[in-house]
Amino acid sequence: NMTLIHETMLHHMESVSANKITRENKMTAIRVLVNGAAGRMGQTTVKAITNDPDLILIGQTGSTDNLAAAIKENQAQVVVDFTNAEVAAENTQVIIDAGAHPVIGTSGLLPEQIKHFQEQCKKLKLGGIIAPNFSLGAVLMMKHAQEIVKYFPHVEIIEMHHDKKVDSPSGTAMRTAEMLLEANPDVNQSSFSQKEMVPGARGANYQHIPIHAVRLPGFIAHQQIIFGDIGETLTLRHDSTDRQCFMPGVALACEKVVQLEHLVYGLEKILG
């Protein structure tokens, strides 16, 4: 009997200790609101935040909700936005005005808009991130492309996404083109002039780089960066086969933005 009582007391002490740790975690956990929670990325994000001990999901909003009111009511520290390109700028402004840390995964923001939000956040000393892609593999693809383009200056991008994606080219493709030009200002400079028999046949020209956008059912998010030189080509390809691949990056962003005093563009800015 004494052994049983002793074991019961130990079990109770362990239970109290575990509850205390859970309570402490919940007290120090970052309060996250997910905007666009009903969408494909939103639903995956909701699950990921719910299962992360360092984050606490305090709200889910959509197009019919008042985002500013929800941030205030729920005392959200971080707002993750996975909505659509049409409302990306408006939502980012609402989040900043409410004093919450923006984690923006919605593409469709223009370079001048991103710069404008960065200036605002710097003045407010408010940490945030706009990331065209939260996948580690996609970020590594872009990073290594910057090394390759120094030796292979002839390059084109093909990006493939699901047919429900309204904006093209993708934010990832645009960010890739920007990073390639930063790494090598002579990218595609000596290309021959082209005659398009059908306008747009050569893709969209962005930062001197042709970008070809494919929108079909069956895809999630995919990109190829094709480098060409005399007698050889080198292709970097990234495929997202499950939206889970974005979640470690989203969780990391939620934790990092509360420590920042400015807004960064690209997941690579907060990695290692």
mmCIF file of C-alpha atoms in Angstrom:
data_model
loop_
_atom_site.group_PDB
_atom_site.id
_atom_site.type_symbol
_atom_site.label_atom_id
_atom_site.label_comp_id
_atom_site.label_asym_id
_atom_site.label_seq_id
_atom_site.Cartn_x
_atom_site.Cartn_y
_atom_site.Cartn_z
ATOM 1 C CA ASN A 1 0.000 0.000 0.000
ATOM 2 C CA MET A 2 2.829 2.400 0.903
ATOM 3 C CA THR A 3 4.374 1.745 -2.529
ATOM 4 C CA LEU A 4 1.050 2.496 -4.221
ATOM 5 C CA ILE A 5 0.638 5.769 -2.256
ATOM 6 C CA HIS A 6 4.232 6.747 -3.092
ATOM 7 C CA GLU A 7 3.670 6.058 -6.807
ATOM 8 C CA THR A 8 0.390 7.996 -6.770
ATOM 9 C CA MET A 9 2.135 10.998 -5.148
ATOM 10 C CA LEU A 10 4.969 10.841 -7.677
ATOM 11 C CA HIS A 11 2.471 10.657 -10.549
ATOM 12 C CA HIS A 12 0.586 13.663 -9.091
ATOM 13 C CA MET A 13 3.831 15.670 -8.719
ATOM 14 C CA GLU A 14 4.804 14.826 -12.318
ATOM 15 C CA SER A 15 1.315 15.830 -13.492
ATOM 16 C CA VAL A 16 1.478 19.157 -11.590
ATOM 17 C CA SER A 17 4.970 19.778 -13.018
ATOM 18 C CA ALA A 18 3.782 18.996 -16.585
ATOM 19 C CA ASN A 19 0.752 21.288 -16.156
ATOM 20 C CA LYS A 20 3.030 24.041 -14.846
ATOM 21 C CA ILE A 21 5.304 23.713 -17.912
ATOM 22 C CA THR A 22 2.247 23.792 -20.206
ATOM 23 C CA ARG A 23 0.918 26.882 -18.395
ATOM 24 C CA GLU A 24 4.314 28.607 -18.591
ATOM 25 C CA ASN A 25 4.555 27.742 -22.302
ATOM 26 C CA LYS A 26 1.097 29.177 -22.921
ATOM 27 C CA MET A 27 2.045 32.351 -21.010
ATOM 28 C CA THR A 28 5.252 32.860 -23.032
ATOM 29 C CA ALA A 29 3.824 31.529 -26.322
ATOM 30 C CA ILE A 30 3.544 34.038 -29.156
ATOM 31 C CA ARG A 31 -0.066 35.004 -29.855
ATOM 32 C CA VAL A 32 -0.761 34.365 -33.553
ATOM 33 C CA LEU A 33 -3.795 35.252 -35.654
ATOM 34 C CA VAL A 34 -4.186 33.600 -39.078
ATOM 35 C CA ASN A 35 -5.821 35.696 -41.793
ATOM 36 C CA GLY A 36 -7.139 33.753 -44.765
ATOM 37 C CA ALA A 37 -7.682 30.799 -42.411
ATOM 38 C CA ALA A 38 -10.288 29.109 -44.649
ATOM 39 C CA GLY A 39 -7.927 28.863 -47.643
ATOM 40 C CA ARG A 40 -5.632 25.960 -48.504
ATOM 41 C CA MET A 41 -2.521 27.539 -46.996
ATOM 42 C CA GLY A 42 -4.567 29.038 -44.160
ATOM 43 C CA GLN A 43 -5.913 25.664 -43.038
ATOM 44 C CA THR A 44 -2.419 24.113 -43.059
ATOM 45 C CA THR A 45 -1.073 27.102 -41.097
ATOM 46 C CA VAL A 46 -3.845 26.832 -38.478
ATOM 47 C CA LYS A 47 -2.927 23.179 -37.848
ATOM 48 C CA ALA A 48 0.804 23.931 -37.673
ATOM 49 C CA ILE A 49 0.387 26.779 -35.155
ATOM 50 C CA THR A 50 -2.019 24.692 -33.045
ATOM 51 C CA ASN A 51 0.641 21.950 -32.812
ATOM 52 C CA ASP A 52 3.566 24.294 -32.057
ATOM 53 C CA PRO A 53 4.276 24.636 -28.308
ATOM 54 C CA ASP A 54 5.931 28.065 -28.794
ATOM 55 C CA LEU A 55 2.918 29.538 -30.609
ATOM 56 C CA ILE A 56 -0.710 29.954 -29.581
ATOM 57 C CA LEU A 57 -3.500 30.333 -32.141
ATOM 58 C CA ILE A 58 -5.729 33.132 -30.860
ATOM 59 C CA GLY A 59 -7.838 33.847 -33.924
ATOM 60 C CA GLN A 60 -8.815 32.932 -37.471
ATOM 61 C CA THR A 61 -10.130 35.525 -39.902
ATOM 62 C CA GLY A 62 -11.319 35.639 -43.496
ATOM 63 C CA SER A 63 -12.596 38.074 -46.112
ATOM 64 C CA THR A 64 -15.867 38.761 -44.251
ATOM 65 C CA ASP A 65 -14.156 39.624 -40.934
ATOM 66 C CA ASN A 66 -12.865 42.953 -39.682
ATOM 67 C CA LEU A 67 -9.128 42.249 -39.476
ATOM 68 C CA ALA A 68 -8.221 45.364 -37.457
ATOM 69 C CA ALA A 69 -10.911 44.611 -34.845
ATOM 70 C CA ALA A 70 -9.860 40.951 -34.623
ATOM 71 C CA ILE A 71 -6.205 41.906 -34.015
ATOM 72 C CA LYS A 72 -7.241 44.277 -31.226
ATOM 73 C CA GLU A 73 -9.798 41.956 -29.593
ATOM 74 C CA ASN A 74 -7.456 38.954 -29.572
ATOM 75 C CA GLN A 75 -4.353 41.000 -28.656
ATOM 76 C CA ALA A 76 -2.504 39.355 -31.547
ATOM 77 C CA GLN A 77 1.265 39.799 -31.532
ATOM 78 C CA VAL A 78 1.745 38.236 -34.977
ATOM 79 C CA VAL A 79 -0.617 38.046 -37.960
ATOM 80 C CA VAL A 80 0.081 35.442 -40.643
ATOM 81 C CA ASP A 81 -1.552 36.427 -43.936
ATOM 82 C CA PHE A 82 -2.268 33.866 -46.643
ATOM 83 C CA THR A 83 -5.060 35.543 -48.604
ATOM 84 C CA ASN A 84 -4.884 36.670 -52.261
ATOM 85 C CA ALA A 85 -2.955 39.164 -54.346
ATOM 86 C CA GLU A 86 -5.857 41.650 -54.596
ATOM 87 C CA VAL A 87 -5.915 42.348 -50.847
ATOM 88 C CA ALA A 88 -2.241 41.696 -49.974
ATOM 89 C CA ALA A 89 -1.261 45.378 -49.704
ATOM 90 C CA GLU A 90 -4.436 46.379 -47.854
ATOM 91 C CA ASN A 91 -4.056 43.576 -45.294
ATOM 92 C CA THR A 92 -0.365 44.323 -44.710
ATOM 93 C CA GLN A 93 -1.246 47.975 -44.015
ATOM 94 C CA VAL A 94 -4.026 46.979 -41.574
ATOM 95 C CA ILE A 95 -1.647 44.678 -39.664
ATOM 96 C CA ILE A 96 1.059 47.376 -39.402
ATOM 97 C CA ASP A 97 -1.484 50.043 -38.358
ATOM 98 C CA ALA A 98 -2.741 47.703 -35.620
ATOM 99 C CA GLY A 99 0.806 47.375 -34.263
ATOM 100 C CA ALA A 100 1.038 43.608 -34.889
ATOM 101 C CA HIS A 101 4.001 41.870 -36.529
ATOM 102 C CA PRO A 102 3.161 40.957 -40.147
ATOM 103 C CA VAL A 103 4.135 37.549 -41.565
ATOM 104 C CA ILE A 104 3.030 37.862 -45.193
ATOM 105 C CA GLY A 105 3.010 34.797 -47.421
ATOM 106 C CA THR A 106 0.553 36.242 -49.945
ATOM 107 C CA SER A 107 2.258 37.122 -53.238
ATOM 108 C CA GLY A 108 1.296 40.012 -55.486
ATOM 109 C CA LEU A 109 3.041 42.854 -53.652
ATOM 110 C CA LEU A 110 5.054 45.134 -55.938
ATOM 111 C CA PRO A 111 8.674 46.111 -55.123
ATOM 112 C CA GLU A 112 7.666 49.735 -54.387
ATOM 113 C CA GLN A 113 4.920 48.543 -52.011
ATOM 114 C CA ILE A 114 7.375 46.304 -50.147
ATOM 115 C CA LYS A 115 9.820 49.229 -49.831
ATOM 116 C CA HIS A 116 6.998 51.439 -48.492
ATOM 117 C CA PHE A 117 6.105 48.861 -45.803
ATOM 118 C CA GLN A 118 9.782 48.485 -44.881
ATOM 119 C CA GLU A 119 10.067 52.254 -44.350
ATOM 120 C CA GLN A 120 6.960 52.250 -42.130
ATOM 121 C CA CYS A 121 8.160 49.312 -40.014
ATOM 122 C CA LYS A 122 11.600 50.883 -39.576
ATOM 123 C CA LYS A 123 10.003 54.075 -38.197
ATOM 124 C CA LEU A 124 7.738 52.065 -35.886
ATOM 125 C CA LYS A 125 10.575 49.635 -34.928
ATOM 126 C CA LEU A 126 8.154 46.866 -35.835
ATOM 127 C CA GLY A 127 9.495 43.486 -36.928
ATOM 128 C CA GLY A 128 7.929 41.696 -39.860
ATOM 129 C CA ILE A 129 8.547 39.543 -42.925
ATOM 130 C CA ILE A 130 7.258 39.345 -46.470
ATOM 131 C CA ALA A 131 8.297 35.991 -47.918
ATOM 132 C CA PRO A 132 7.492 34.939 -51.489
ATOM 133 C CA ASN A 133 8.193 31.369 -50.373
ATOM 134 C CA PHE A 134 8.420 29.815 -46.891
ATOM 135 C CA SER A 135 9.914 26.546 -48.142
ATOM 136 C CA LEU A 136 13.517 25.839 -47.168
ATOM 137 C CA GLY A 137 14.135 24.033 -50.470
ATOM 138 C CA ALA A 138 12.902 27.007 -52.513
ATOM 139 C CA VAL A 139 15.096 29.410 -50.540
ATOM 140 C CA LEU A 140 18.149 27.174 -51.065
ATOM 141 C CA MET A 141 17.342 27.017 -54.801
ATOM 142 C CA MET A 142 17.369 30.838 -54.999
ATOM 143 C CA LYS A 143 20.523 31.143 -52.888
ATOM 144 C CA HIS A 144 22.507 28.663 -55.013
ATOM 145 C CA ALA A 145 21.195 30.220 -58.221
ATOM 146 C CA GLN A 146 23.038 33.393 -57.197
ATOM 147 C CA GLU A 147 26.326 31.467 -57.219
ATOM 148 C CA ILE A 148 25.622 29.728 -60.542
ATOM 149 C CA VAL A 149 24.598 32.903 -62.429
ATOM 150 C CA LYS A 150 28.126 34.326 -61.938
ATOM 151 C CA TYR A 151 29.373 31.548 -64.271
ATOM 152 C CA PHE A 152 26.212 30.995 -66.364
ATOM 153 C CA PRO A 153 24.775 34.446 -67.192
ATOM 154 C CA HIS A 154 22.160 33.108 -69.670
ATOM 155 C CA VAL A 155 19.116 32.088 -67.672
ATOM 156 C CA GLU A 156 15.338 31.670 -67.863
ATOM 157 C CA ILE A 157 12.712 30.739 -65.255
ATOM 158 C CA ILE A 158 9.719 28.428 -65.641
ATOM 159 C CA GLU A 159 7.266 28.403 -62.735
ATOM 160 C CA MET A 160 4.280 26.073 -62.418
ATOM 161 C CA HIS A 161 1.398 26.530 -59.989
ATOM 162 C CA HIS A 162 -2.144 25.280 -59.398
ATOM 163 C CA ASP A 163 -4.888 26.811 -61.526
ATOM 164 C CA LYS A 164 -6.442 28.695 -58.568
ATOM 165 C CA LYS A 165 -3.397 30.975 -58.231
ATOM 166 C CA VAL A 166 -4.556 34.326 -59.616
ATOM 167 C CA ASP A 167 -1.265 36.241 -59.883
ATOM 168 C CA SER A 168 1.537 35.585 -62.351
ATOM 169 C CA PRO A 169 4.434 35.411 -62.391
ATOM 170 C CA SER A 170 4.758 33.985 -58.883
ATOM 171 C CA GLY A 171 6.381 35.971 -56.096
ATOM 172 C CA THR A 172 9.082 33.287 -55.934
ATOM 173 C CA ALA A 173 9.937 33.728 -59.632
ATOM 174 C CA MET A 174 10.069 37.516 -59.277
ATOM 175 C CA ARG A 175 12.273 37.282 -56.175
ATOM 176 C CA THR A 176 14.523 34.788 -57.989
ATOM 177 C CA ALA A 177 14.938 37.192 -60.925
ATOM 178 C CA GLU A 178 15.802 40.040 -58.548
ATOM 179 C CA MET A 179 18.388 37.891 -56.749
ATOM 180 C CA LEU A 180 19.940 36.749 -60.058
ATOM 181 C CA LEU A 181 20.337 40.328 -61.264
ATOM 182 C CA GLU A 182 21.817 41.363 -57.891
ATOM 183 C CA ALA A 183 24.378 38.547 -58.171
ATOM 184 C CA ASN A 184 25.266 39.294 -61.812
ATOM 185 C CA PRO A 185 24.309 42.650 -63.394
ATOM 186 C CA ASP A 186 25.296 41.221 -66.819
ATOM 187 C CA VAL A 187 22.585 38.535 -66.765
ATOM 188 C CA ASN A 188 21.219 37.870 -70.295
ATOM 189 C CA GLN A 189 22.910 41.039 -71.617
ATOM 190 C CA SER A 190 24.288 39.425 -74.777
ATOM 191 C CA SER A 191 21.059 37.626 -75.780
ATOM 192 C CA PHE A 192 20.028 37.959 -79.437
ATOM 193 C CA SER A 193 16.976 40.032 -80.333
ATOM 194 C CA GLN A 194 13.797 37.972 -80.625
ATOM 195 C CA LYS A 195 10.826 38.127 -82.959
ATOM 196 C CA GLU A 196 7.672 36.911 -81.208
ATOM 197 C CA MET A 197 5.225 35.537 -83.769
ATOM 198 C CA VAL A 198 2.677 35.447 -80.940
ATOM 199 C CA PRO A 199 3.033 38.217 -78.290
ATOM 200 C CA GLY A 200 4.214 36.754 -74.982
ATOM 201 C CA ALA A 201 5.760 33.650 -76.588
ATOM 202 C CA ARG A 202 9.067 34.433 -74.871
ATOM 203 C CA GLY A 203 7.422 34.911 -71.477
ATOM 204 C CA ALA A 204 7.433 37.988 -69.289
ATOM 205 C CA ASN A 205 10.666 39.963 -69.149
ATOM 206 C CA TYR A 206 11.445 40.860 -65.533
ATOM 207 C CA GLN A 207 14.888 42.098 -64.423
ATOM 208 C CA HIS A 208 16.244 41.025 -67.877
ATOM 209 C CA ILE A 209 15.039 37.459 -67.256
ATOM 210 C CA PRO A 210 12.279 35.669 -69.204
ATOM 211 C CA ILE A 211 9.730 34.133 -66.808
ATOM 212 C CA HIS A 212 7.226 31.568 -68.085
ATOM 213 C CA ALA A 213 4.166 30.916 -65.874
ATOM 214 C CA VAL A 214 2.151 27.682 -66.073
ATOM 215 C CA ARG A 215 -1.242 27.391 -64.317
ATOM 216 C CA LEU A 216 -2.764 23.904 -64.299
ATOM 217 C CA PRO A 217 -4.703 21.654 -61.934
ATOM 218 C CA GLY A 218 -2.445 19.026 -60.379
ATOM 219 C CA PHE A 219 0.406 21.398 -59.515
ATOM 220 C CA ILE A 220 1.013 22.977 -56.096
ATOM 221 C CA ALA A 221 4.160 25.169 -56.445
ATOM 222 C CA HIS A 222 7.143 24.362 -58.679
ATOM 223 C CA GLN A 223 10.003 26.241 -60.295
ATOM 224 C CA GLN A 224 12.874 25.596 -62.684
ATOM 225 C CA ILE A 225 15.818 27.935 -63.186
ATOM 226 C CA ILE A 226 17.532 26.944 -66.441
ATOM 227 C CA PHE A 227 21.082 28.146 -67.101
ATOM 228 C CA GLY A 228 22.542 27.688 -70.603
ATOM 229 C CA ASP A 229 26.050 27.910 -72.059
ATOM 230 C CA ILE A 230 27.872 26.511 -75.080
ATOM 231 C CA GLY A 231 27.201 22.780 -75.236
ATOM 232 C CA GLU A 232 25.548 22.472 -71.789
ATOM 233 C CA THR A 233 22.652 23.467 -69.586
ATOM 234 C CA LEU A 234 22.269 23.380 -65.813
ATOM 235 C CA THR A 235 18.799 23.248 -64.251
ATOM 236 C CA LEU A 236 17.821 23.919 -60.651
ATOM 237 C CA ARG A 237 14.336 22.607 -59.892
ATOM 238 C CA HIS A 238 12.213 22.758 -56.768
ATOM 239 C CA ASP A 239 8.886 20.968 -56.269
ATOM 240 C CA SER A 240 6.452 21.479 -53.405
ATOM 241 C CA THR A 241 4.468 18.240 -53.234
ATOM 242 C CA ASP A 242 2.699 19.051 -49.955
ATOM 243 C CA ARG A 243 1.847 22.394 -48.335
ATOM 244 C CA GLN A 244 3.434 21.064 -45.121
ATOM 245 C CA CYS A 245 6.805 22.083 -46.607
ATOM 246 C CA PHE A 246 5.999 25.749 -45.915
ATOM 247 C CA MET A 247 5.145 25.263 -42.231
ATOM 248 C CA PRO A 248 8.602 25.131 -40.560
ATOM 249 C CA GLY A 249 9.383 28.443 -42.321
ATOM 250 C CA VAL A 250 6.096 30.017 -41.187
ATOM 251 C CA ALA A 251 6.660 28.916 -37.561
ATOM 252 C CA LEU A 252 10.245 30.234 -37.639
ATOM 253 C CA ALA A 253 9.007 33.560 -39.058
ATOM 254 C CA CYS A 254 6.409 33.913 -36.253
ATOM 255 C CA GLU A 255 9.141 33.423 -33.641
ATOM 256 C CA LYS A 256 11.722 35.702 -35.322
ATOM 257 C CA VAL A 257 9.544 38.728 -36.204
ATOM 258 C CA VAL A 258 8.808 39.524 -32.540
ATOM 259 C CA GLN A 259 12.574 39.970 -32.029
ATOM 260 C CA LEU A 260 13.066 42.202 -35.091
ATOM 261 C CA GLU A 261 12.686 45.978 -35.352
ATOM 262 C CA HIS A 262 12.359 46.106 -39.144
ATOM 263 C CA LEU A 263 10.600 44.257 -41.978
ATOM 264 C CA VAL A 264 12.614 41.783 -44.050
ATOM 265 C CA TYR A 265 11.906 40.545 -47.582
ATOM 266 C CA GLY A 266 12.635 36.837 -48.093
ATOM 267 C CA LEU A 267 12.926 33.880 -45.713
ATOM 268 C CA GLU A 268 16.701 33.751 -46.289
ATOM 269 C CA LYS A 269 16.996 36.970 -44.223
ATOM 270 C CA ILE A 270 16.046 35.117 -41.016
ATOM 271 C CA LEU A 271 17.751 31.774 -41.637
ATOM 272 C CA GLY A 272 20.936 31.064 -39.677
#
